[in-house]
Short mmCIF file of C-alpha atoms in Angstrom, two decimals:
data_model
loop_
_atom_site.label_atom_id
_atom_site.label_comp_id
_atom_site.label_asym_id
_atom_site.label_seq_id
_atom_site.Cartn_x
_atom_site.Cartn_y
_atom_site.Cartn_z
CA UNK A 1 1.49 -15.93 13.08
CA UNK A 2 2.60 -17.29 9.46
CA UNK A 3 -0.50 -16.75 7.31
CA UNK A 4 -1.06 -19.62 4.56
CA UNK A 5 -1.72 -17.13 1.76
CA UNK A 6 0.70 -14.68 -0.46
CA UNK A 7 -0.41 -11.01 -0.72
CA UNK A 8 -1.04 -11.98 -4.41
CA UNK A 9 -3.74 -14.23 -3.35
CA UNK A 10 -5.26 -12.36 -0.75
CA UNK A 11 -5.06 -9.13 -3.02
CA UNK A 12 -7.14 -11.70 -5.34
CA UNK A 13 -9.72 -12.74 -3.00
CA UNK A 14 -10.75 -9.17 -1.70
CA UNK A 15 -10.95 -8.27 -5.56
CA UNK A 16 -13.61 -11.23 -5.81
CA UNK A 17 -15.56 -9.36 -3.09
CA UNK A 18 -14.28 -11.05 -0.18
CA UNK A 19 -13.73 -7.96 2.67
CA UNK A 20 -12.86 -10.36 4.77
CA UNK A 21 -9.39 -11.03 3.09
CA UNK A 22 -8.40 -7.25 3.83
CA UNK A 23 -8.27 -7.96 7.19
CA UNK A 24 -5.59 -11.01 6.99
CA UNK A 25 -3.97 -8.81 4.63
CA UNK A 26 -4.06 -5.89 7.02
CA UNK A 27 -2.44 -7.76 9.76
CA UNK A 28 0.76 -9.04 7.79
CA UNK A 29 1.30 -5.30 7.15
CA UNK A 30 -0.27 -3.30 9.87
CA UNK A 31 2.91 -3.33 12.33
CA UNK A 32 5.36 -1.56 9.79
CA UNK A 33 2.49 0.89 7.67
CA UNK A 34 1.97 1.82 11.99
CA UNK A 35 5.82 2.41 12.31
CA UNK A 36 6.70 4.24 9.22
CA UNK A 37 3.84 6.47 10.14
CA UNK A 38 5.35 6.88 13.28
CA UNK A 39 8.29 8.09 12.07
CA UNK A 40 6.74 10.81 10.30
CA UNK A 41 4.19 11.99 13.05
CA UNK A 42 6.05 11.22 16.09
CA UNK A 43 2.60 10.30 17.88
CA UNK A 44 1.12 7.39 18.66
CA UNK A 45 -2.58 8.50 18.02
CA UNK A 46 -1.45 10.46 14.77
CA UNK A 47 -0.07 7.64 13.15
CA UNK A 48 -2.44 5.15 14.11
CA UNK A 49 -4.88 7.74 12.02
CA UNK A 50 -2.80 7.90 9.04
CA UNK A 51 -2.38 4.44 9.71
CA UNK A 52 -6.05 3.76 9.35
CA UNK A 53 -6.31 6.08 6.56
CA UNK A 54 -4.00 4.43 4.42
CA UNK A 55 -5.60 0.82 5.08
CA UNK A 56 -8.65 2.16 3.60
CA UNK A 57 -6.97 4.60 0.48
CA UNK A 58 -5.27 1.19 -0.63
CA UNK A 59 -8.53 -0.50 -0.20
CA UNK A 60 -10.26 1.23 -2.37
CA UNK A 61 -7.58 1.85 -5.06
CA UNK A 62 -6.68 -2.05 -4.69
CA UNK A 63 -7.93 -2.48 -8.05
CA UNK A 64 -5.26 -0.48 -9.49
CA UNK A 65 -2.90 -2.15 -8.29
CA UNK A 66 -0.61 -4.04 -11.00
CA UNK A 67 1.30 -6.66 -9.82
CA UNK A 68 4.66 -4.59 -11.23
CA UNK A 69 6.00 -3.83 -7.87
CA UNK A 70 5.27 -5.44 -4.57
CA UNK A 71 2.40 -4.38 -2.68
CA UNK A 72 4.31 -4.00 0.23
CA UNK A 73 6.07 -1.35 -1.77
CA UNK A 74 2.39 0.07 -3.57
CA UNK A 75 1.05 0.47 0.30
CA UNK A 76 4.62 2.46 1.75
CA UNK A 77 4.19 4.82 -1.30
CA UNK A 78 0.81 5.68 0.59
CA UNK A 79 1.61 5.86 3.51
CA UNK A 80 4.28 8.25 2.35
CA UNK A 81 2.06 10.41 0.42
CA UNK A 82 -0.47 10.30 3.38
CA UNK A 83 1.57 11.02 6.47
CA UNK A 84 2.72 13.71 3.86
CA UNK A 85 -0.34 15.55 3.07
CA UNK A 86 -0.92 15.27 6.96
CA UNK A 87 2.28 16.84 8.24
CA UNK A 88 1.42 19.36 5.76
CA UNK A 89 -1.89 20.02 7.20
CA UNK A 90 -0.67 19.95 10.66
CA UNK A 91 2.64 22.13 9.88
CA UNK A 92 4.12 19.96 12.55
CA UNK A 93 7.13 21.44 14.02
CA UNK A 94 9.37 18.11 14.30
CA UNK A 95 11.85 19.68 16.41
CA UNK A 96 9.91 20.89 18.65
CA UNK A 97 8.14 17.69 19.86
CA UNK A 98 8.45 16.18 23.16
CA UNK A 99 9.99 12.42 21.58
CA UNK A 100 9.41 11.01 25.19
CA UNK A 101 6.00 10.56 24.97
CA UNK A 102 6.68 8.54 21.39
CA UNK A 103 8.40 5.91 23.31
CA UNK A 104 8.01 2.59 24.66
CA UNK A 105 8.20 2.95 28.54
CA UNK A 106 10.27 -0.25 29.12
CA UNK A 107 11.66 1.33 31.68
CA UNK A 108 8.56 0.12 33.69
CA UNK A 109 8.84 -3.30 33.12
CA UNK A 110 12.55 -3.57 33.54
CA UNK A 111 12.13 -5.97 36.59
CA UNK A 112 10.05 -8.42 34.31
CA UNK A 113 12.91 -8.81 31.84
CA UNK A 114 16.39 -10.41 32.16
CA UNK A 115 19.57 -8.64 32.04
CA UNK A 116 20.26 -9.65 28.57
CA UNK A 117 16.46 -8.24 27.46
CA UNK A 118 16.82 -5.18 29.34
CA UNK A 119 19.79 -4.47 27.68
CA UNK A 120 18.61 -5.08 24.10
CA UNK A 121 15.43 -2.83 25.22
CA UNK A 122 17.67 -0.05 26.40
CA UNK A 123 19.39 -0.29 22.95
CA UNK A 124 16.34 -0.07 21.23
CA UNK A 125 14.92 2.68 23.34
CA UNK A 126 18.31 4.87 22.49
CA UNK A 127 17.86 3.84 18.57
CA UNK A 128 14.53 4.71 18.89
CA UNK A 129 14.90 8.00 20.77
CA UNK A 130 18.16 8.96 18.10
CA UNK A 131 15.61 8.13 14.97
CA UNK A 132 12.90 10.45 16.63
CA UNK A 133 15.18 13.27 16.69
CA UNK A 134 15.77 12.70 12.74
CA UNK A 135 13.87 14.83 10.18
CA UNK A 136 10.63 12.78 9.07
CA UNK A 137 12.40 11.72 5.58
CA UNK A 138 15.53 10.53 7.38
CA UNK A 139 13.85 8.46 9.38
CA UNK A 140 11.40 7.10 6.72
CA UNK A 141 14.52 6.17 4.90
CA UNK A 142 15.93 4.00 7.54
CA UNK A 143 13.04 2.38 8.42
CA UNK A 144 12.25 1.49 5.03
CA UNK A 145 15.46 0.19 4.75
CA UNK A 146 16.20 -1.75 7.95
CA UNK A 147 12.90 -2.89 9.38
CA UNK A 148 10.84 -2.64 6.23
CA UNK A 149 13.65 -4.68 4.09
CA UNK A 150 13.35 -2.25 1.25
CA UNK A 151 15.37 -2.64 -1.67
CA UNK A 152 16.89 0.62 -3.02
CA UNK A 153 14.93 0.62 -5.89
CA UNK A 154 11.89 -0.11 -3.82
CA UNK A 155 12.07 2.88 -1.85
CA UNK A 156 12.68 4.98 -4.97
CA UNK A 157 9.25 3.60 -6.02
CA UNK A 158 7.58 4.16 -2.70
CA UNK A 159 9.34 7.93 -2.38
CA UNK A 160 8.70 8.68 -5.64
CA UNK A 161 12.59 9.33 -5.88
CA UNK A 162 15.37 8.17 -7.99
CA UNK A 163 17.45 5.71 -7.05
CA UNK A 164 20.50 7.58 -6.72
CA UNK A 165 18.75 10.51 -4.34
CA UNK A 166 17.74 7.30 -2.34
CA UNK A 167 21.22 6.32 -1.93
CA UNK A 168 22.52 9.81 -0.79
CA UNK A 169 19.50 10.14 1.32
CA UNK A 170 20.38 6.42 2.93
CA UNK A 171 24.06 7.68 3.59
CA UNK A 172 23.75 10.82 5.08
CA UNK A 173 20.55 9.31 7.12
CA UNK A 174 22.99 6.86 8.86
CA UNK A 175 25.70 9.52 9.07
CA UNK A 176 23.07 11.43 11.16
CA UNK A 177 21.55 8.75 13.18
CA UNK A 178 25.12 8.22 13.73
CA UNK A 179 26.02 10.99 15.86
CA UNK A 180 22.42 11.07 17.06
CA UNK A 181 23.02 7.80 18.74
CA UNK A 182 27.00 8.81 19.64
CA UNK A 183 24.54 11.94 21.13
CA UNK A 184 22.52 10.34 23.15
CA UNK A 185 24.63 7.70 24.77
CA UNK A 186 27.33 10.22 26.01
CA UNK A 187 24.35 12.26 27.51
CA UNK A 188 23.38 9.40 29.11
CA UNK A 189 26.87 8.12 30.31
CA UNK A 190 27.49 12.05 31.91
CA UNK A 191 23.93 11.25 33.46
CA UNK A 192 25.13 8.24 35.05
CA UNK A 193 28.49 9.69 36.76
CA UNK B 1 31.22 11.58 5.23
CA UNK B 2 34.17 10.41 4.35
CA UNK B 3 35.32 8.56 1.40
CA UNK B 4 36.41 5.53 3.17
CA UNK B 5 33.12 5.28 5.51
CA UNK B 6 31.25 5.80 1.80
CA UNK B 7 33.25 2.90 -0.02
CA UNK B 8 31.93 0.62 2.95
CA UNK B 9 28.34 1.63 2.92
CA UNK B 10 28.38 1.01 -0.82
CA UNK B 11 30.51 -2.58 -0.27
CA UNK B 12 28.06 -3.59 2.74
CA UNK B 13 25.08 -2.14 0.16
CA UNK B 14 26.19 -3.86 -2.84
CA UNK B 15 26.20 -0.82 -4.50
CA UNK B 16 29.37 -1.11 -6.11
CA UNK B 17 30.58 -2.28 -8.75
CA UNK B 18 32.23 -5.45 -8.96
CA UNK B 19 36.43 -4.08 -9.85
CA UNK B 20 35.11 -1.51 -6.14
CA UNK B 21 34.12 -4.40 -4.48
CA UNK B 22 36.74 -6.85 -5.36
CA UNK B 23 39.46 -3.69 -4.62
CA UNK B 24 37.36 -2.96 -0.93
CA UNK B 25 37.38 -6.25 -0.15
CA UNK B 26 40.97 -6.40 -0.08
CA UNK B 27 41.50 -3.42 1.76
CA UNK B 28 39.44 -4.64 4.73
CA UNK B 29 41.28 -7.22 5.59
CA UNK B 30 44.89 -5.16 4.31
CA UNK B 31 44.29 -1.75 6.12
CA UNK B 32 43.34 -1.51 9.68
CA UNK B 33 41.52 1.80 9.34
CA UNK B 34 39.40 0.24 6.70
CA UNK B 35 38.79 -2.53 8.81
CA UNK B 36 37.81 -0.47 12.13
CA UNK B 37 35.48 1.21 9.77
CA UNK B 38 33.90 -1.96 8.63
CA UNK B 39 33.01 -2.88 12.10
CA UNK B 40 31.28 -0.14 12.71
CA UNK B 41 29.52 0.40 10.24
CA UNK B 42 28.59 -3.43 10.49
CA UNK B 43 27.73 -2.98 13.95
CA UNK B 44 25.79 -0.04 13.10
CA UNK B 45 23.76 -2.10 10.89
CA UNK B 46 23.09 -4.79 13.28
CA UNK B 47 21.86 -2.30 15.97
CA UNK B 48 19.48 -0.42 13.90
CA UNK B 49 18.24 -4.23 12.08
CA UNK B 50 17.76 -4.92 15.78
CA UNK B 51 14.50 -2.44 16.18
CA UNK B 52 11.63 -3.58 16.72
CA UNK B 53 8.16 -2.44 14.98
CA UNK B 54 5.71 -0.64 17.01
CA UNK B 55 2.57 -2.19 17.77
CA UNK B 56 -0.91 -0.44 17.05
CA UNK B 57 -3.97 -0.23 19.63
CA UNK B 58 -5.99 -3.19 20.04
CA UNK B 59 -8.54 -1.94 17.99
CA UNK B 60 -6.59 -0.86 15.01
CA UNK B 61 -7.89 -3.83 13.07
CA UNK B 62 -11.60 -3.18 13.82
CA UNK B 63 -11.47 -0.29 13.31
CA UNK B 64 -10.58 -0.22 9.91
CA UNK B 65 -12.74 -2.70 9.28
CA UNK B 66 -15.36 -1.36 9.99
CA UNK B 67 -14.76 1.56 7.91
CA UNK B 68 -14.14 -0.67 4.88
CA UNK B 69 -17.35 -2.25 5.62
CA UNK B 70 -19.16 1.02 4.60
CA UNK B 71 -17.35 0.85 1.35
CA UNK B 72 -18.69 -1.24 -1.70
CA UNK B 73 -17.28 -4.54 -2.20
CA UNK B 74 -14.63 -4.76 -4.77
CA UNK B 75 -15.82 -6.75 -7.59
CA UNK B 76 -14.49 -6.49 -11.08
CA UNK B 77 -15.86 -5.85 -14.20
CA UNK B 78 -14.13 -8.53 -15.60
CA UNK B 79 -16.16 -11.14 -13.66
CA UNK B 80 -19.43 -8.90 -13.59
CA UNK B 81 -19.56 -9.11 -17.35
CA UNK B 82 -18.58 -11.26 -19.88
CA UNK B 83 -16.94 -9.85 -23.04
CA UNK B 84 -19.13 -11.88 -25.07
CA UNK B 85 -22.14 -10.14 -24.01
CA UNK B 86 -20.46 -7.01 -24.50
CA UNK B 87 -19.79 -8.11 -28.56
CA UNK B 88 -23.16 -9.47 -28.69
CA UNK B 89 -24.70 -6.14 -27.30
CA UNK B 90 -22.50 -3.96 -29.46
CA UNK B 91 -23.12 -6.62 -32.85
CA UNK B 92 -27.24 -6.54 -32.38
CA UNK B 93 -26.63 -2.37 -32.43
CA UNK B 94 -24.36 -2.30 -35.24
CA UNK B 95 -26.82 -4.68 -36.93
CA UNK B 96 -29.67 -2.85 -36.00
CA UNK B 97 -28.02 0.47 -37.73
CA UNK B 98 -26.85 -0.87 -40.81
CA UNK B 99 -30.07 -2.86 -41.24
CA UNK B 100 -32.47 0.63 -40.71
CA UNK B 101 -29.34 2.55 -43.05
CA UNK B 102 -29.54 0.23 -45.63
CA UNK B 103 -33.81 -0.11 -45.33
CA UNK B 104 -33.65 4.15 -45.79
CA UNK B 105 -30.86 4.14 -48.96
CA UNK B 106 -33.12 1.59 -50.03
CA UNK B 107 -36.08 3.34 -50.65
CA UNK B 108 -34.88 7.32 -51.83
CA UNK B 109 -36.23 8.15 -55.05
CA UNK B 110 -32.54 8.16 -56.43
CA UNK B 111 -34.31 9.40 -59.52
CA UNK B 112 -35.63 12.65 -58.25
CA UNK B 113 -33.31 15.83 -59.81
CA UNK B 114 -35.34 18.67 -57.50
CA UNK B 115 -35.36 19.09 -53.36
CA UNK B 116 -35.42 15.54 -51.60
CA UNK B 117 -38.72 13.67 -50.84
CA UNK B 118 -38.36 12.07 -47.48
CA UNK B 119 -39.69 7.95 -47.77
CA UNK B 120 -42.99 6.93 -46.81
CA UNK B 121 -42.75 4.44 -44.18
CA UNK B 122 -45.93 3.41 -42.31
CA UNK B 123 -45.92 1.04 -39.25
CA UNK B 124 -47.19 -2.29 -39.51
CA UNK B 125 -50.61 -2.40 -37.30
CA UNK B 126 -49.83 -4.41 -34.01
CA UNK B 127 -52.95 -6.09 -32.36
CA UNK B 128 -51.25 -5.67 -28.51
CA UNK B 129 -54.24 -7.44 -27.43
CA UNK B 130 -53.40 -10.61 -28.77
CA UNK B 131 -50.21 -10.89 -26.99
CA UNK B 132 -50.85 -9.40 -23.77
CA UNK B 133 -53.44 -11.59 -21.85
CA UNK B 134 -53.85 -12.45 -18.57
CA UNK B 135 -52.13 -15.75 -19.21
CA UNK B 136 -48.78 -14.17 -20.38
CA UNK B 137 -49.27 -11.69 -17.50
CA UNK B 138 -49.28 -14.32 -14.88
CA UNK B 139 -46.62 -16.44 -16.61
CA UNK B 140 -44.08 -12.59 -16.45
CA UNK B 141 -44.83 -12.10 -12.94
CA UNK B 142 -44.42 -15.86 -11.39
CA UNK B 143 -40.84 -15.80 -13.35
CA UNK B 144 -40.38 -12.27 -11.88
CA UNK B 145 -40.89 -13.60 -8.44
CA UNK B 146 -38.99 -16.54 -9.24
CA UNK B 147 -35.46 -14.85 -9.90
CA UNK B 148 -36.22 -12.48 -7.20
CA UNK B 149 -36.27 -15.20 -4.71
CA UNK B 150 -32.77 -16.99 -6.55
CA UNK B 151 -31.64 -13.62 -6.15
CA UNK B 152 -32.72 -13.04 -2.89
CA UNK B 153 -31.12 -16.11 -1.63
CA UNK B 154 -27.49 -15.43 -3.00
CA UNK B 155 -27.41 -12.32 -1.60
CA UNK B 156 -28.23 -14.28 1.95
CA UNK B 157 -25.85 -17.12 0.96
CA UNK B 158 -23.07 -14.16 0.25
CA UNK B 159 -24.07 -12.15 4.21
CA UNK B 160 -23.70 -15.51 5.77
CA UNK B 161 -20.49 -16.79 4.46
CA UNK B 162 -18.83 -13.08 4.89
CA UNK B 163 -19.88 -13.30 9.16
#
């Protein structure tokens, strides 16, 4: 659903006292803040918290916000910091979580879908399964940069890193997804004979 | 990682800089190994591109709203209060000062040589009587209830429009 105002002007509105505008605001960005938080968590009910949480830390900082960077961009740097603080909290052992659960079961509905669709879902569901297995910032890295359409720079800002780290960080990232992937599908192709 | 595999991240990136890029370029389509590289590292892009974004619960949106509806509405000072009341505010109490300094300089006995003699100053008699009758009482409390009720309905006008 295309909505007819910018962030800008939404951003504006709620500033006026409109609440209402958060939530239209909310929903251009609640799919990716929910994914990124994924990444870090590796559970659906854990991110949708941090998820929440960060919807209502930006909320009530909105006002600080300065048009310098985009607030796509302000709103990852929270999520960031968030899913941080909470992996902190939790001492989550990343290795030691059961990525299964994380997953879309697609595997379900494979006799709804076409070959064509079940074959782009089984993709996904290996890409998804290889990013799982990545450390938290890894993964944040990639999905800032491929499904969030985050500029270098822009990810420095919403890391709080230099450019140049982010750059290393992006390389060796894909390097490891990589063999994750490479991984995964021979495990699956000795499965299958 | 190797250099080659590097040298195409940064080309695909646009990392590089423009003598790299140029000099990359031409090795893709020269060298076969840099070429087998580029596809798949451009296929690698396109897969992971590919993913889609996870989908919260149903009630992620109401949710948070309804925790953002315990918090204060935003509303800036900036349209709250005008600078020009602020000036006027802070010029009445910088008036006020210098008009009470000046009143005080005014009257010490500059002439005095031994300890200081504070100035006699002795408040003009003010009948309160006069001014506060039943009439002007009335007249404060019907204006009272007046911009309570313009109040009264903004603040109704404001929890209509927001359901």
């Amino acid at each position: 659903m295309q909505n007819k105002y910018s962030d800008t002007e939404l951003i504006n509105k709620v500033l006026g006292g409109d609440k209402a505008a958060y939530a239209d605001l909310m929903k251009l960005h609640q799919r990716f803040v929910f994914t990124l938080a994924l990444r870090f968590t590796k559970n659906r009910e854990d991110a949708e918290e941090i998820a929440q949480d960060c919807f209502v830390k930006a909320y009530r900082s909105l006002n600080t916000f300065r048009n310098t960077s985009k607030f796509s961009t302000w709103l990852y740097s929270i999520v960031y910091t968030t899913a941080m603080t909470f992996l902190r909290k939790k001492r989550l052992d990343v290795q030691s979580l059961d990525a299964e659960g994380v997953l879309p079961k697609v595997e379900n509905r494979v006799s709804d879908l076409n070959a064509d669709e079940v074959e782009h879902k089984s993709k996904m569901v290996f890409v998804n399964k290889a990013i799982d297995q990545l450390l938290p910032d890894d993964a944040a890295v990639i999905t800032l940069f491929y499904q969030g359409e985050q500029s270098l720079e822009e990810i420095g800002q919403a890391l709080g890193m230099e450019v140049n780290t982010v750059k290393v960080k992006l390389h060796r990232a894909r390097h490891r997804l990589k063999e994750k992937i490479e991984n995964i599908l021979h495990h699956e192709v000795r499965e299958l004979l | 990682m190797n250099l080659i595999e590097k040298r195409i991240w940064d080309y695909l990136d646009g990392t590089d800089t423009a003598e790299q890029r140029e000099l990359t370029g031409q090795l893709i389509k020269s060298d076969p190994l840099y070429r087998q590289v580029y596809n798949e590292c451009n296929s690698f892009n396109s897969l992971v591109s590919a993913i889609d974004q996870e989908e919260p619960s149903m009630g992620f949106s109401r949710n948070v709203m309804e925790r953002i509806n315990l918090e204060p509405a935003h509303a800036s000072f900036k349209s709250l209060i005008d600078r020009r009341i602020i000036f006027g505010i802070a010029g009445f109490f910088l008036f006020t000062i210098t008009a009470l300094l000046v009143v005080l300089f005014y009257q010490i006995d500059w002439t005095q040589t031994t300890g200081f003699k504070t100035p006699e100053f002795t408040m003009p008699a003010i009948d309160t009587a006069k001014y506060l009758n039943s009439t002007f009482i009335n007249t404060f409390f019907f204006v009272d209830i007046i911009i309570g009720l313009y109040l009264l309905d903004g603040f109704l006008r404001k929890k209509l429009k927001s359901k």
